[in-house]
Amino acid sequence: MIGRKMFGILICLLLMVTVLPHGTFTVDANYVSENYDLLILTYNEDFKNAFKPLQQYHNNTGVPTVIKTVDDVESEQGGRGPREIQGFIQDAHNNWGVNYVLLGGDTDFIPVRYLYVSGLPPPYSTLEIPADMYYGCFGTWNGDGDSRYGEVEDNVDFTPSVYVGRACVDNTEDINNFVQKTIDYLENSVNQQLYLRDILGVGEYLGFEPGSTDYGAYFVDDILSMLPTDGG
C-alpha cells in the first residue's frame, strides 16, 4: 500500500503535468522557414502591392520571392540610405539565401551610391558615378575612411555576392508596365519573338576633357561586336 508521503508526491507530479502548457513540447504551427532566391526592395506599400503580380509569377515558377520596403530597411538597419540598404541586402543573402535583388524604384525612391572617379585635368578633376553594384558587393567601398567611395586606394572587391538590377519606376503605373513586360518576356520563347533578342546599348558623352569628343557609344559598339549573333 502506498504511503501518504509517496501518494502526495504522485499527486504533485500529476498536477505539474496537467498545468504545464502543452506548447512547450510542440513546434509552432505558424513557423515558416524563410528561404528566398529573389528580393524585391521597393519604396512603400503602394509600390509593394504593384509588384505583387511579379512576386506571384516568380513563386509559381520556382523562384521564391519576397518583397520588402525601405521602411523595413529603416526598422531593421536604423536608416534608409545606401549603407543601410546594403546591410539589409547582405542580411537577406546570409539569412534567407537571396542571390538576386531587384531595386523597385528610381533613385528618388531607392537611393544610389555615388562612386568617386578622378584622373581628368582641372576643372574636370573629379566626377561621381552612380553605381548600383555597390549593393551587390559587400566588401568595403571606403577602405581609407574618407568621404569618397570607390577610390583606387579603397581596394574595392568588385566580385558581387548577389546580382542587382533596378526597375527605374516612379509610380504604380510604371510598375504595372514593367511587371507586365517582364512577365511577357519570361512567358514567350526567344525563338518565337525575335524582338526579345534585341539589345539596346546606351553610352553617354565622355568628352569631359577639353578637346575630347569621346562618346560612350563607341565602347558600347565594341561590346556588342563581341556578343554572339545566333541568340545563344
Short mmCIF file of C-alpha atoms in Angstrom, two decimals:
data_model
loop_
_atom_site.label_atom_id
_atom_site.label_comp_id
_atom_site.label_asym_id
_atom_site.label_seq_id
_atom_site.Cartn_x
_atom_site.Cartn_y
_atom_site.Cartn_z
CA MET A 1 0.00 0.00 0.00
CA ILE A 2 1.38 3.43 -0.95
CA GLY A 3 2.31 5.59 2.00
CA ARG A 4 0.80 9.03 2.46
CA LYS A 5 4.13 10.71 1.61
CA MET A 6 4.52 8.84 -1.69
CA PHE A 7 0.87 9.45 -2.57
CA GLY A 8 1.39 13.19 -2.06
CA ILE A 9 4.42 13.14 -4.38
CA LEU A 10 2.43 11.39 -7.12
CA ILE A 11 -0.40 13.93 -6.85
CA CYS A 12 2.08 16.80 -7.15
CA LEU A 13 3.63 15.25 -10.27
CA LEU A 14 0.19 14.74 -11.83
CA LEU A 15 -0.73 18.37 -11.18
CA MET A 16 2.53 19.60 -12.72
CA VAL A 17 1.96 17.61 -15.92
CA THR A 18 -1.62 18.89 -16.15
CA VAL A 19 -0.75 22.55 -15.57
CA LEU A 20 2.35 22.81 -17.79
CA PRO A 21 1.48 24.33 -21.23
CA HIS A 22 1.49 21.75 -23.97
CA GLY A 23 3.09 24.26 -26.34
CA THR A 24 6.36 23.72 -24.51
CA PHE A 25 6.69 20.37 -26.25
CA THR A 26 5.36 21.23 -29.72
CA VAL A 27 6.53 23.21 -32.75
CA ASP A 28 4.69 26.43 -33.55
CA ALA A 29 2.40 25.61 -36.48
CA ASN A 30 2.76 29.21 -37.76
CA TYR A 31 6.54 28.98 -38.04
CA VAL A 32 7.78 29.16 -41.63
CA SER A 33 11.41 28.83 -42.61
CA GLU A 34 12.28 31.85 -44.78
CA ASN A 35 14.29 30.99 -47.86
CA TYR A 36 14.14 33.14 -50.99
CA ASP A 37 16.03 33.47 -54.27
CA LEU A 38 14.85 36.98 -55.15
CA LEU A 39 14.40 40.09 -53.03
CA ILE A 40 12.32 42.92 -54.48
CA LEU A 41 13.17 46.05 -52.50
CA THR A 42 10.80 48.91 -53.19
CA TYR A 43 9.56 52.20 -51.77
CA ASN A 44 6.23 51.88 -49.96
CA GLU A 45 3.11 49.73 -49.63
CA ASP A 46 1.57 51.05 -52.87
CA PHE A 47 4.70 50.12 -54.79
CA LYS A 48 4.83 46.79 -52.96
CA ASN A 49 1.27 45.91 -53.97
CA ALA A 50 2.02 46.80 -57.59
CA PHE A 51 4.97 44.38 -57.62
CA LYS A 52 2.94 41.50 -56.16
CA PRO A 53 1.90 40.03 -59.55
CA LEU A 54 5.60 39.66 -60.37
CA GLN A 55 6.22 38.07 -56.97
CA GLN A 56 3.35 35.64 -57.56
CA TYR A 57 4.63 34.76 -61.03
CA HIS A 58 8.11 34.00 -59.72
CA ASN A 59 6.75 31.97 -56.81
CA ASN A 60 4.61 29.92 -59.19
CA THR A 61 7.56 29.24 -61.49
CA GLY A 62 10.03 28.10 -58.85
CA VAL A 63 11.74 31.34 -57.87
CA PRO A 64 10.82 32.08 -54.22
CA THR A 65 10.45 35.85 -53.96
CA VAL A 66 9.96 38.28 -51.09
CA ILE A 67 9.05 41.99 -51.27
CA LYS A 68 10.35 44.48 -48.73
CA THR A 69 10.24 48.29 -48.50
CA VAL A 70 12.69 50.94 -47.36
CA ASP A 71 10.56 51.19 -44.22
CA ASP A 72 11.61 47.61 -43.47
CA VAL A 73 15.21 48.64 -44.05
CA GLU A 74 14.88 51.53 -41.62
CA SER A 75 13.25 49.41 -38.92
CA GLU A 76 15.99 46.78 -39.12
CA GLN A 77 19.06 48.85 -40.01
CA GLY A 78 18.28 52.19 -38.36
CA GLY A 79 18.28 54.18 -41.61
CA ARG A 80 17.28 54.15 -45.27
CA GLY A 81 20.43 55.32 -47.01
CA PRO A 82 22.82 53.34 -49.25
CA ARG A 83 24.81 51.93 -46.33
CA GLU A 84 21.69 50.65 -44.57
CA ILE A 85 20.24 49.23 -47.79
CA GLN A 86 23.48 47.37 -48.48
CA GLY A 87 23.41 45.98 -44.92
CA PHE A 88 19.80 44.85 -45.37
CA ILE A 89 20.64 43.09 -48.64
CA GLN A 90 23.63 41.40 -47.03
CA ASP A 91 21.43 40.14 -44.19
CA ALA A 92 18.89 38.87 -46.74
CA HIS A 93 21.67 37.00 -48.50
CA ASN A 94 23.05 35.50 -45.30
CA ASN A 95 19.74 34.67 -43.60
CA TRP A 96 17.34 33.97 -46.49
CA GLY A 97 19.71 32.76 -49.18
CA VAL A 98 18.85 35.66 -51.52
CA ASN A 99 21.03 35.73 -54.65
CA TYR A 100 19.09 38.23 -56.78
CA VAL A 101 17.88 41.72 -55.89
CA LEU A 102 15.52 43.97 -57.82
CA LEU A 103 15.51 47.59 -56.68
CA GLY A 104 11.95 48.68 -57.40
CA GLY A 105 12.16 52.43 -57.81
CA ASP A 106 14.12 55.29 -59.30
CA THR A 107 16.88 56.95 -57.29
CA ASP A 108 14.36 59.35 -55.75
CA PHE A 109 12.82 56.32 -54.02
CA ILE A 110 15.72 53.87 -53.67
CA PRO A 111 18.92 55.93 -53.27
CA VAL A 112 22.07 55.17 -55.22
CA ARG A 113 25.67 55.14 -54.02
CA TYR A 114 27.91 57.51 -55.97
CA LEU A 115 31.47 56.35 -56.60
CA TYR A 116 34.41 58.69 -56.88
CA VAL A 117 36.38 58.98 -60.11
CA SER A 118 39.47 61.07 -60.73
CA GLY A 119 42.14 61.44 -63.37
CA LEU A 120 41.00 64.31 -65.58
CA PRO A 121 42.76 67.69 -65.55
CA PRO A 122 41.18 70.70 -63.77
CA PRO A 123 38.43 71.81 -63.74
CA TYR A 124 37.28 68.26 -64.60
CA SER A 125 39.38 66.52 -61.96
CA THR A 126 36.60 64.77 -60.04
CA LEU A 127 33.40 63.03 -61.00
CA GLU A 128 30.85 60.89 -59.21
CA ILE A 129 29.31 57.92 -60.98
CA PRO A 130 26.06 56.31 -59.76
CA ALA A 131 26.67 52.60 -59.21
CA ASP A 132 24.14 50.03 -58.01
CA MET A 133 26.96 47.49 -58.00
CA TYR A 134 27.64 48.88 -54.52
CA TYR A 135 24.62 46.93 -53.28
CA GLY A 136 25.86 43.63 -54.68
CA CYS A 137 29.46 43.73 -53.43
CA PHE A 138 29.57 43.55 -49.65
CA GLY A 139 33.23 44.38 -49.09
CA THR A 140 34.42 47.81 -48.01
CA TRP A 141 33.98 50.61 -50.52
CA ASN A 142 35.71 53.20 -48.37
CA GLY A 143 38.80 51.50 -47.01
CA ASP A 144 40.60 54.71 -46.12
CA GLY A 145 37.61 56.09 -44.21
CA ASP A 146 37.23 59.41 -46.04
CA SER A 147 34.10 60.77 -47.74
CA ARG A 148 34.86 59.20 -51.13
CA TYR A 149 33.62 55.75 -52.06
CA GLY A 150 35.19 53.53 -54.68
CA GLU A 151 38.62 55.16 -54.91
CA VAL A 152 41.57 53.12 -56.11
CA GLU A 153 43.00 53.42 -52.60
CA ASP A 154 39.88 51.75 -51.16
CA ASN A 155 40.87 48.36 -52.64
CA VAL A 156 37.29 47.53 -53.58
CA ASP A 157 36.40 43.90 -54.25
CA PHE A 158 34.23 44.12 -57.35
CA THR A 159 33.13 40.48 -57.19
CA PRO A 160 29.38 40.52 -56.45
CA SER A 161 27.82 38.34 -53.77
CA VAL A 162 24.34 38.98 -55.20
CA TYR A 163 23.13 40.14 -58.60
CA VAL A 164 21.43 43.54 -58.50
CA GLY A 165 19.15 45.20 -61.05
CA ARG A 166 16.93 48.25 -60.91
CA ALA A 167 13.47 48.97 -62.27
CA CYS A 168 13.55 52.74 -62.79
CA VAL A 169 9.89 53.32 -61.94
CA ASP A 170 8.35 56.45 -60.44
CA ASN A 171 4.74 55.38 -59.82
CA THR A 172 2.42 52.39 -59.80
CA GLU A 173 1.58 52.83 -63.49
CA ASP A 174 5.27 52.48 -64.33
CA ILE A 175 5.44 49.39 -62.14
CA ASN A 176 2.42 47.82 -63.84
CA ASN A 177 4.05 48.33 -67.24
CA PHE A 178 7.36 46.94 -66.00
CA VAL A 179 5.76 43.89 -64.42
CA GLN A 180 3.64 43.09 -67.47
CA LYS A 181 6.57 43.44 -69.86
CA THR A 182 8.76 41.27 -67.63
CA ILE A 183 6.16 38.51 -67.46
CA ASP A 184 5.54 38.73 -71.21
CA TYR A 185 9.27 38.32 -71.78
CA LEU A 186 9.51 35.32 -69.45
CA GLU A 187 6.50 33.59 -70.99
CA ASN A 188 7.49 33.98 -74.63
CA SER A 189 10.16 31.87 -76.27
CA VAL A 190 13.05 33.89 -77.67
CA ASN A 191 12.88 31.70 -80.76
CA GLN A 192 9.32 32.85 -81.43
CA GLN A 193 9.77 36.52 -80.59
CA LEU A 194 12.82 37.90 -82.33
CA TYR A 195 12.49 41.29 -80.68
CA LEU A 196 13.22 39.65 -77.33
CA ARG A 197 16.77 39.08 -78.57
CA ASP A 198 17.36 42.74 -79.40
CA ILE A 199 19.74 44.69 -77.15
CA LEU A 200 19.74 48.43 -76.63
CA GLY A 201 23.16 49.78 -75.72
CA VAL A 202 23.33 53.26 -74.20
CA GLY A 203 26.51 55.30 -73.79
CA GLU A 204 26.79 58.84 -72.52
CA TYR A 205 29.08 61.67 -73.60
CA LEU A 206 32.58 61.18 -72.19
CA GLY A 207 34.33 64.19 -73.68
CA PHE A 208 34.89 65.99 -70.39
CA GLU A 209 38.50 66.81 -71.11
CA PRO A 210 38.94 69.95 -73.27
CA GLY A 211 39.33 68.99 -76.90
CA SER A 212 37.95 65.49 -76.36
CA THR A 213 34.91 64.20 -78.24
CA ASP A 214 34.68 60.70 -76.78
CA TYR A 215 31.29 59.05 -76.60
CA GLY A 216 30.31 56.00 -74.60
CA ALA A 217 28.58 54.67 -77.70
CA TYR A 218 31.97 53.79 -79.19
CA PHE A 219 32.66 51.45 -76.28
CA VAL A 220 29.14 50.03 -76.43
CA ASP A 221 29.72 49.16 -80.10
CA ASP A 222 32.89 47.31 -79.11
CA ILE A 223 30.95 45.29 -76.53
CA LEU A 224 28.11 44.48 -78.93
CA SER A 225 30.60 43.25 -81.53
CA MET A 226 31.73 40.57 -79.06
CA LEU A 227 28.24 39.16 -78.47
CA PRO A 228 27.00 36.07 -80.33
CA THR A 229 24.60 36.71 -83.19
CA ASP A 230 22.80 33.36 -83.06
CA GLY A 231 20.81 34.15 -79.93
CA GLY A 232 22.95 31.86 -77.75
#
